[in-house]
Tab-separated table of C-alpha atoms in Angstrom:
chain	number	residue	atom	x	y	z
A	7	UNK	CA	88.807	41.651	146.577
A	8	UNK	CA	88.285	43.380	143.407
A	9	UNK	CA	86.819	47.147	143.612
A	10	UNK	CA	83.224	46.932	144.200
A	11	UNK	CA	82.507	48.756	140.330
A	12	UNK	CA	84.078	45.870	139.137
A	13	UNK	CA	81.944	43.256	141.246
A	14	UNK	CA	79.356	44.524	140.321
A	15	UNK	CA	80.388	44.587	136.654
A	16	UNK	CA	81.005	40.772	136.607
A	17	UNK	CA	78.123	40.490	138.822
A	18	UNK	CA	75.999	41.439	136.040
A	19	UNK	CA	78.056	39.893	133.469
A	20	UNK	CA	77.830	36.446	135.018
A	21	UNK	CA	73.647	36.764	134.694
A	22	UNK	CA	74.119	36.645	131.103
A	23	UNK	CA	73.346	33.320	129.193
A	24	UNK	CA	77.219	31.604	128.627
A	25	UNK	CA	78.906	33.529	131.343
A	26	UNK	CA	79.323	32.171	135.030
A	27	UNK	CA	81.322	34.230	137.665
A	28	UNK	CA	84.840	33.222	136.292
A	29	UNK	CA	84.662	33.626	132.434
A	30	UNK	CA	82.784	37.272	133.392
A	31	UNK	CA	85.679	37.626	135.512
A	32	UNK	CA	88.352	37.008	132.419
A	33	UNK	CA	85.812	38.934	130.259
A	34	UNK	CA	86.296	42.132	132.446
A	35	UNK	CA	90.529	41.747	132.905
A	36	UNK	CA	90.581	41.369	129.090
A	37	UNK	CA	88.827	44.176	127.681
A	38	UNK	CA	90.582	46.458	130.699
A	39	UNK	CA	93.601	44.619	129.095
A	40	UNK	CA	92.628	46.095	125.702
A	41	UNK	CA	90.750	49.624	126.587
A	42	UNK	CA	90.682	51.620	123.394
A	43	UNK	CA	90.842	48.623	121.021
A	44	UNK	CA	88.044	46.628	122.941
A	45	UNK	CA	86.218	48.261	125.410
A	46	UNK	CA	85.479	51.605	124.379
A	47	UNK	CA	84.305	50.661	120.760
A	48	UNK	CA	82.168	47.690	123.283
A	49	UNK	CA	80.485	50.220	125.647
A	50	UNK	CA	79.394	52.759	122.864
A	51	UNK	CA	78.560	49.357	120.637
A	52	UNK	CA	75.886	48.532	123.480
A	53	UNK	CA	74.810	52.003	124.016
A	54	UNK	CA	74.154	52.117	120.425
A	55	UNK	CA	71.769	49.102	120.461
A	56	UNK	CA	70.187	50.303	123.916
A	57	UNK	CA	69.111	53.482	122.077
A	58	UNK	CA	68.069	52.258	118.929
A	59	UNK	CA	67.304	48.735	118.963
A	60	UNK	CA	63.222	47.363	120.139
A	61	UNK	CA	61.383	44.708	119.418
A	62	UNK	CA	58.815	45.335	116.113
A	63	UNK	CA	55.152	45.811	117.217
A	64	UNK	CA	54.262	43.507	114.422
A	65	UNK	CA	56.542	40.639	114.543
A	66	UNK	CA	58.240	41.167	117.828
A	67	UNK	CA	61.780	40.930	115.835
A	68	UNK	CA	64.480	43.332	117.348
A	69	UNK	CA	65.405	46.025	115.048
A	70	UNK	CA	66.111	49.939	114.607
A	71	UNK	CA	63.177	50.867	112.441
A	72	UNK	CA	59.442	50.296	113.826
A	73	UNK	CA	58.213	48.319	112.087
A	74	UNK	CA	61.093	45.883	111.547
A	75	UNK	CA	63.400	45.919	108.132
A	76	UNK	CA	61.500	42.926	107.319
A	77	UNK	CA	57.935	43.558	107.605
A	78	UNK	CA	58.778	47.410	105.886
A	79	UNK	CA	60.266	45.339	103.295
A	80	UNK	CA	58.006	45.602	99.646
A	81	UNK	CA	59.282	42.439	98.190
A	82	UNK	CA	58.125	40.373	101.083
A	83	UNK	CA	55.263	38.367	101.027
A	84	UNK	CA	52.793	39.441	103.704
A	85	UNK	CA	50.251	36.402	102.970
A	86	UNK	CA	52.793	33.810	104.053
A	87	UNK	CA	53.377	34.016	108.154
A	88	UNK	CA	56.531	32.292	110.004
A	89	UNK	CA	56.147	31.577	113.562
A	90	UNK	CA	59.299	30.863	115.622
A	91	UNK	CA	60.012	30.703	118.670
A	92	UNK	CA	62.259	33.420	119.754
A	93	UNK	CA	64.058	36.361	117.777
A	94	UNK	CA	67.385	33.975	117.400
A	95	UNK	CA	65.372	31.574	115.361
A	96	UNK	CA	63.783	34.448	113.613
A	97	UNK	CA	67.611	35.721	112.686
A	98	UNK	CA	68.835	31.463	111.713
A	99	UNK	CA	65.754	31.553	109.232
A	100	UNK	CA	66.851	35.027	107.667
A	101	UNK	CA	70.646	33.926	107.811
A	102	UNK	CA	69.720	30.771	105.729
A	103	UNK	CA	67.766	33.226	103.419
A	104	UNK	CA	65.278	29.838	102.390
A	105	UNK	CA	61.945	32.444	103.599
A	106	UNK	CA	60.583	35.368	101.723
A	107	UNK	CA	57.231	35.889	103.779
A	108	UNK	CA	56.870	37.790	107.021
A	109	UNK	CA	57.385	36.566	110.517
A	110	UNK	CA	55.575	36.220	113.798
A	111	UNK	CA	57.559	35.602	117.200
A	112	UNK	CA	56.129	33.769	119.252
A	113	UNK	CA	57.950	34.305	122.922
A	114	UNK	CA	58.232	31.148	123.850
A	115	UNK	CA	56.731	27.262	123.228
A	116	UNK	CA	53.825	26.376	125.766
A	117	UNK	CA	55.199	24.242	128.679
A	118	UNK	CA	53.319	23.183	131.475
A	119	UNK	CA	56.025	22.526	133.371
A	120	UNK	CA	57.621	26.203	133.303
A	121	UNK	CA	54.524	27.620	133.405
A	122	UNK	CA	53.871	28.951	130.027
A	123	UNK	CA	50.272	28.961	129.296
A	124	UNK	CA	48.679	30.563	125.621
A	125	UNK	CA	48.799	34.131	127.493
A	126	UNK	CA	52.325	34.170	127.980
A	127	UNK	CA	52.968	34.030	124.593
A	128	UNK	CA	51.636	36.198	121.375
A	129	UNK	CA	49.325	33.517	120.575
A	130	UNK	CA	46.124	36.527	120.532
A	131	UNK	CA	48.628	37.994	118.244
A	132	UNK	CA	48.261	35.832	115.731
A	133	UNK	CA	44.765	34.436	116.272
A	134	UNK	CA	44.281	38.388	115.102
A	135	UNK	CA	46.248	38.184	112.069
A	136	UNK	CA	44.832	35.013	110.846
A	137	UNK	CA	41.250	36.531	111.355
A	138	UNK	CA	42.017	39.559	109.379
A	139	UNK	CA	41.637	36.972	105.983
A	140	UNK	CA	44.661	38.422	104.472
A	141	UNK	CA	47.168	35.521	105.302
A	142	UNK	CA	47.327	32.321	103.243
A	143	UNK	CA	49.625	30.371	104.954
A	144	UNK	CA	51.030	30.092	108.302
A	145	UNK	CA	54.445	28.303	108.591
A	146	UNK	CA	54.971	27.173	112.332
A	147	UNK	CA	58.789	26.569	112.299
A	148	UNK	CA	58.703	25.219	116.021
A	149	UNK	CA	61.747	23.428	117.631
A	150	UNK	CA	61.153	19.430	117.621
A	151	UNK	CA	60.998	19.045	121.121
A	152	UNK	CA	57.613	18.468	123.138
A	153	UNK	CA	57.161	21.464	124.148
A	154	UNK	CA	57.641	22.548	120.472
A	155	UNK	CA	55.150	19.995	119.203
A	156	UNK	CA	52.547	20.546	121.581
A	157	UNK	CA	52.277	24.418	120.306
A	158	UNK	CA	52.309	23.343	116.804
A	159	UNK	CA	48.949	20.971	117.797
A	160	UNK	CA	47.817	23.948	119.686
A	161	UNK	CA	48.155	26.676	117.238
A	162	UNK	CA	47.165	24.629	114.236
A	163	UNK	CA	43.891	23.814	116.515
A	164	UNK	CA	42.992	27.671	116.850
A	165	UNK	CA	44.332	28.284	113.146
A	166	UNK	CA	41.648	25.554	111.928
A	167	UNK	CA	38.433	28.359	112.885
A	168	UNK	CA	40.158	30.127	109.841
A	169	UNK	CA	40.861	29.904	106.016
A	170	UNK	CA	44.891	29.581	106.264
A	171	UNK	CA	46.950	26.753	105.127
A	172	UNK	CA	48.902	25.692	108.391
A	173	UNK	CA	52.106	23.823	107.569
A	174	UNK	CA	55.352	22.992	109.932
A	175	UNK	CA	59.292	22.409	108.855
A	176	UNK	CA	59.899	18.600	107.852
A	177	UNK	CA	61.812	16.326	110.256
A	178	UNK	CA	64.305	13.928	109.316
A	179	UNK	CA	68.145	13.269	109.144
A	180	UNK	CA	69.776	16.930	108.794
A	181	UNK	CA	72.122	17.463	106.545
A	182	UNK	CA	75.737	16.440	106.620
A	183	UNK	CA	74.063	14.270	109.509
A	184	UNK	CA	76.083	10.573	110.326
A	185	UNK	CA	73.136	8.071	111.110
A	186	UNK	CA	75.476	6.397	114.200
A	187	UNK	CA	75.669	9.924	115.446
A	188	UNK	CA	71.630	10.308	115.732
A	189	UNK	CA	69.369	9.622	118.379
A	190	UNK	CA	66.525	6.748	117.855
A	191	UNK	CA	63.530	9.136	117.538
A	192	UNK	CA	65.205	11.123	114.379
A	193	UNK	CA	66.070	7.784	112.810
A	194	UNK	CA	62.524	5.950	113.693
A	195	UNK	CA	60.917	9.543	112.079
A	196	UNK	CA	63.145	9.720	109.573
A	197	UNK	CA	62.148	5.828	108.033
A	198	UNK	CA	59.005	6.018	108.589
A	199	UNK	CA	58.999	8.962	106.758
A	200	UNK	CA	61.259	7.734	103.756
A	201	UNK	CA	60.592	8.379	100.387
A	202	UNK	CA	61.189	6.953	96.550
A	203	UNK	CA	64.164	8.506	95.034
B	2	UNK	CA	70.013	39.430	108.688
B	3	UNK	CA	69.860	41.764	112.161
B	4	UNK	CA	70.339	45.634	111.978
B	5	UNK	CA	74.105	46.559	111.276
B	6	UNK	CA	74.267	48.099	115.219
B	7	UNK	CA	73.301	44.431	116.110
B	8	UNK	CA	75.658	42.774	114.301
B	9	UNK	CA	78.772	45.130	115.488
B	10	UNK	CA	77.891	44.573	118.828
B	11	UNK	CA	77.548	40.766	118.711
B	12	UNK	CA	80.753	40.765	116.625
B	13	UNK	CA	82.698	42.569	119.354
B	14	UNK	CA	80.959	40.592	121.940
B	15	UNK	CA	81.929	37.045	120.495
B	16	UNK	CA	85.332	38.184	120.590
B	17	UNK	CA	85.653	38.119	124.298
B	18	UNK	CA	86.741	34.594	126.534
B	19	UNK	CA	83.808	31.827	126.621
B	20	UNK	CA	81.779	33.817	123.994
B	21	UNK	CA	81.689	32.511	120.460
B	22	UNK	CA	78.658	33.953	117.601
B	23	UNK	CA	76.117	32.095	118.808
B	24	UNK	CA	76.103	32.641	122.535
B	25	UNK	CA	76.952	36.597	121.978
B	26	UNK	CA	73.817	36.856	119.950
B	27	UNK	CA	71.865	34.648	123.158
B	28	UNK	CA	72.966	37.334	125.372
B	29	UNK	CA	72.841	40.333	123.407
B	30	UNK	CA	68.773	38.980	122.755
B	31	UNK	CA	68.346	38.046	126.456
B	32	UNK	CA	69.633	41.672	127.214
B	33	UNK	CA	66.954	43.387	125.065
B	34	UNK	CA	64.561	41.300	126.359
B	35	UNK	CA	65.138	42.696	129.579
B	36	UNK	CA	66.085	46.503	128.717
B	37	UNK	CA	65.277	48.687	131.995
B	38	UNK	CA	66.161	45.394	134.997
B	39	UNK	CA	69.488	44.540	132.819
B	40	UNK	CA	70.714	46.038	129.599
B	41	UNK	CA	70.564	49.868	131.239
B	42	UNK	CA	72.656	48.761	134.534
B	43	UNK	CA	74.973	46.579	132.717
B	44	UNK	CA	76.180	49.464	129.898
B	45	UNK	CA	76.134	52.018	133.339
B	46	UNK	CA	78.584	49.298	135.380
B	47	UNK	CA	80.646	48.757	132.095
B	48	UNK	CA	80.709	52.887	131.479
B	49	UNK	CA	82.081	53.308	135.099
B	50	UNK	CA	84.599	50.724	134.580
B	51	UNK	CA	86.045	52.122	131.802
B	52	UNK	CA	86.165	55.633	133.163
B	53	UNK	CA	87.373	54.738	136.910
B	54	UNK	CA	89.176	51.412	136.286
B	55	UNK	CA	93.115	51.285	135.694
B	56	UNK	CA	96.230	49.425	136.212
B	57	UNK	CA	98.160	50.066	139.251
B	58	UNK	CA	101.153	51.379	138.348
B	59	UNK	CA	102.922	49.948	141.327
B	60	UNK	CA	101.642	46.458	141.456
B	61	UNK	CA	99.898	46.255	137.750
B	62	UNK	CA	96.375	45.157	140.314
B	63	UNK	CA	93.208	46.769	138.035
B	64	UNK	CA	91.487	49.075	140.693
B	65	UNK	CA	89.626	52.196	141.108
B	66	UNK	CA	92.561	53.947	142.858
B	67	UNK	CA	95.815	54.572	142.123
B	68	UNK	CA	98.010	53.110	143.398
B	69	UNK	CA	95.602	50.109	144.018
B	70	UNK	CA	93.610	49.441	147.539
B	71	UNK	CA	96.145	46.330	148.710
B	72	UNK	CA	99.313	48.652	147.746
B	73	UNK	CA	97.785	51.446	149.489
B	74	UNK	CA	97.038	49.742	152.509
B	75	UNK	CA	99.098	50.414	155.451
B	76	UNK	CA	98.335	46.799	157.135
B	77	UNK	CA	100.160	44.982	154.608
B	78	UNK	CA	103.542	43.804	154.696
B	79	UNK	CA	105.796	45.210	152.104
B	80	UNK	CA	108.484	43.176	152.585
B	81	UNK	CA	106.672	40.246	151.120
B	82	UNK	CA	106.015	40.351	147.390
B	83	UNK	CA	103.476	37.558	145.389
B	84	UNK	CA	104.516	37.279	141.897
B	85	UNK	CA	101.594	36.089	139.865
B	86	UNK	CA	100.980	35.651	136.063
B	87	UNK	CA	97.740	38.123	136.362
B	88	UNK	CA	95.014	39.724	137.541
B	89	UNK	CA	92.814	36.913	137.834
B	90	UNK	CA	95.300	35.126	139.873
B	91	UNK	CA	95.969	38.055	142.102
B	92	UNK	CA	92.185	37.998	143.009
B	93	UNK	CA	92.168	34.336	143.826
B	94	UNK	CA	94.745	35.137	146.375
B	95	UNK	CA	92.678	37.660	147.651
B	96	UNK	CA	89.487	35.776	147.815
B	97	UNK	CA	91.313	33.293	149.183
B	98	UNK	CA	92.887	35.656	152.123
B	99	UNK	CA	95.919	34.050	153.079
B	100	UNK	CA	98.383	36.404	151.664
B	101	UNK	CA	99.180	40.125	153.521
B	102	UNK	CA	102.341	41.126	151.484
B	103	UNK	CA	101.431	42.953	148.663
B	104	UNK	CA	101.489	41.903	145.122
B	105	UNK	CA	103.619	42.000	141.839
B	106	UNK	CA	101.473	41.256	138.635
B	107	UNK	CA	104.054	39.712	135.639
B	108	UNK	CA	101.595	40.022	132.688
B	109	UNK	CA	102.042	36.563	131.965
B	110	UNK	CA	104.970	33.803	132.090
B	111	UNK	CA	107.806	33.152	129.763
B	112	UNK	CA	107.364	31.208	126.549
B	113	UNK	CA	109.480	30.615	123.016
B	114	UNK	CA	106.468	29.226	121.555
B	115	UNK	CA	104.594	32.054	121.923
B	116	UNK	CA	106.763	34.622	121.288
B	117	UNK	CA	107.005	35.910	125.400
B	118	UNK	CA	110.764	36.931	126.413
B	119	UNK	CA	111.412	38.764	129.555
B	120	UNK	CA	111.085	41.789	127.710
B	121	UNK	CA	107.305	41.208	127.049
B	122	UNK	CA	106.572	40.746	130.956
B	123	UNK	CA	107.533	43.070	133.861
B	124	UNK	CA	110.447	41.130	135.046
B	125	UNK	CA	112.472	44.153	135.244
B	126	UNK	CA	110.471	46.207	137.247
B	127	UNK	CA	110.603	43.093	139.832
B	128	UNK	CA	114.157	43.407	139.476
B	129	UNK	CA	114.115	46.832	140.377
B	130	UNK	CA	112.164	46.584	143.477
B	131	UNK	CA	114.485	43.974	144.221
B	132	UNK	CA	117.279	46.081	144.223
B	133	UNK	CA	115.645	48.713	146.623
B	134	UNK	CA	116.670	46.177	149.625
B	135	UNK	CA	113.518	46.725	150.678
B	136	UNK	CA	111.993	43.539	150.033
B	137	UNK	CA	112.609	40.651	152.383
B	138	UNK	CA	111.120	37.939	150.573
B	139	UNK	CA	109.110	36.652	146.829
B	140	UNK	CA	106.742	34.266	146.404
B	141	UNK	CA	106.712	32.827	143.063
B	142	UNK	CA	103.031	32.219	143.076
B	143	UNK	CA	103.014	30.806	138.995
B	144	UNK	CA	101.007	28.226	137.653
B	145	UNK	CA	102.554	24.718	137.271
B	146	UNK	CA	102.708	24.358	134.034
B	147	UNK	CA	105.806	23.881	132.104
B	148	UNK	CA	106.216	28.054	131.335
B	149	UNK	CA	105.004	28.600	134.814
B	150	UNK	CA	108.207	26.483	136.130
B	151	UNK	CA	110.260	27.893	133.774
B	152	UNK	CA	109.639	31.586	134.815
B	153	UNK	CA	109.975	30.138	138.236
B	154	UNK	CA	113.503	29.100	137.562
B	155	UNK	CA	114.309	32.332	135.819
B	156	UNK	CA	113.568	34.566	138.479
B	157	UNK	CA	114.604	32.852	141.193
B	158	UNK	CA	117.877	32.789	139.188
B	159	UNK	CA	117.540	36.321	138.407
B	160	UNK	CA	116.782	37.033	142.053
B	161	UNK	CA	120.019	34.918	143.648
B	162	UNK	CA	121.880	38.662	143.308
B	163	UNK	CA	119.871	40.279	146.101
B	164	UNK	CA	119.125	39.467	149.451
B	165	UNK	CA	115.853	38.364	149.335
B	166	UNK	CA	113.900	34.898	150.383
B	167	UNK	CA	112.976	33.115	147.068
B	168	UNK	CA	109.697	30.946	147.374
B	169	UNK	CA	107.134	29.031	145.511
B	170	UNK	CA	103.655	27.704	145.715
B	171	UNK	CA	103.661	23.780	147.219
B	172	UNK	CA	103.192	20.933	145.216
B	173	UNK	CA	100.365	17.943	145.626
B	174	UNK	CA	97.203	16.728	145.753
B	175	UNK	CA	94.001	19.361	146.000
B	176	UNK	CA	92.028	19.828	149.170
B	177	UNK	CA	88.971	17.326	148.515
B	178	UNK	CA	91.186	15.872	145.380
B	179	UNK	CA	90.342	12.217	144.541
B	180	UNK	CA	93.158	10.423	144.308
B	181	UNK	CA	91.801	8.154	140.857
B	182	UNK	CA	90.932	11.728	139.294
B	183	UNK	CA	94.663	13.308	139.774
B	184	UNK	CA	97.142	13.424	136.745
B	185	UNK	CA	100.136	10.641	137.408
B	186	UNK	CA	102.189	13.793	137.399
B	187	UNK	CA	100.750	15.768	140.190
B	188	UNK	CA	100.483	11.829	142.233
B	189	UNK	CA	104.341	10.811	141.840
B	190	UNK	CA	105.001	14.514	142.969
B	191	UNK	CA	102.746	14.049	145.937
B	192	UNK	CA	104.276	10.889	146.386
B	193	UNK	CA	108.030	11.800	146.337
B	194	UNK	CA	106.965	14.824	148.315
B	195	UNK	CA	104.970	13.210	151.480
B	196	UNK	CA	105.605	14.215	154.918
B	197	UNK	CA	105.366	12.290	158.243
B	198	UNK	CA	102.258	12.777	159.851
């Protein structure tokens, strides 16, 4: 057996989302492979981010300055709200640079199932920020599953008390997207929802 | 875009095994999610790796003492050396608990197309302990793959000068192994290979 700092290493490791017991294992022998080229600049990489980095008490997006780089950010537009699901979607939305309003994370999708009711989630949050009267539109950028859908019919139900615009991302063939390569609900949406060139 | 301490961290992150972009930013979120239950005891396991972990300079085992814990103990039979490609491999053994020699880790197994000689492995310091007269007998405990024979054939070649018992891994189909699953390979082996019962 392996020393028991290194168990527990790749113990811990293997917790993490893409790692099981073995590929923490190989993880571990490679950066011991590589010490000063790999894991040094690693460790004081994630003590870095464990000092500096939290989550934004506005948004919830993880970032060094409180508030976050976005919502300190002059040029953005705080009248337009995105709500996503987690931080990662928050970060896919900023990487595809298509937004220039301010964000809202959510924490999650309602699902009965896991047991995620509205108080799991920032859904006060933003019930709050709508009520303040400065936010025009709300954007809920939701994944397209059901779990996904039923919070947009929730949270455009408790958005309807005020005067915002609620709108969601359209659905359809993406792009670059083979039709024999789609699934039947994305190509039944995707007609129905077809328009004149 | 996330802070610049974010993005060095998930860059050196998705350079490790099974971690690509994507999943290093999943985990790097996942870990700031839970700061004090994981992201503090992962950085403290990883810090006292890198301080107290190193290669054994007898056997090339990663361990906390040096030499390592198997070459140190005095219940295993030196005579009897494994040679395996690495670390990993050496900890299978162990896990597995059928071998009381001690060890002899190669660093990898011989191969023109990527550039590995027996310069670039420790196939001299084998040699060496070889030569000592000490050792009664090698098992060649490389993977069965076309390098992995070749190596095979190369030491045991290299080995024929000294009076010690060459040996290798056997051949055939996995404990619980379907036989409609196996390679043709590994069946004709198993085939040429049976045994009265």
């Amino acid at each position: 057996m392996a020393a028991p700092e290194l168990e527990q290493l790749i113990g811990l490791l293997s917790k993490l989302p893409a790692f099981g017991p073995r590929s923490a294992r190989r993880a571990v022998l490679s950066l011991l492979k590589q010490k000063e080229s790999k894991f040094v600049p690693l460790v004081a990489a994630m003590q870095t981010v464990l000092d500096k980095v939290d989550a934004c008490p506005v948004c919830g997006n993880m970032d060094t300055s409180k508030p976050c780089s976005v919502c300190q950010d002059e040029k953005r537009d705080k009248t337009l709200v995105c709500v996503v699901q987690d931080v990662a979607d928050l970060w896919a939305l900023e990487r595809a640079g298509v937004f220039k309003g301010v964000y809202h994370v959510l924490g999650g999708v309602l699902s009965a199932l896991d047991g995620i009711g509205p108080d799991e989630l920032t859904i006060n949050e933003l019930i709050q920020k709508a009520a303040l009267g400065t936010v025009k539109e709300v954007v809920l950028a939701l994944p397209a599953t059901v779990e996904g859908q039923t919070t947009v019919h929730y949270l455009s139900d408790k958005l309807s008390e005020f005067n915002v615009n609620v709108s969601t991302l359209s659905r359809g063939v993406p792009v670059g997207g083979e039709l024999d390569y789609l699934d039947d609900g994305t190509l039944q949406l995707a007609f129905k929802a077809r328009r004149n060139v």
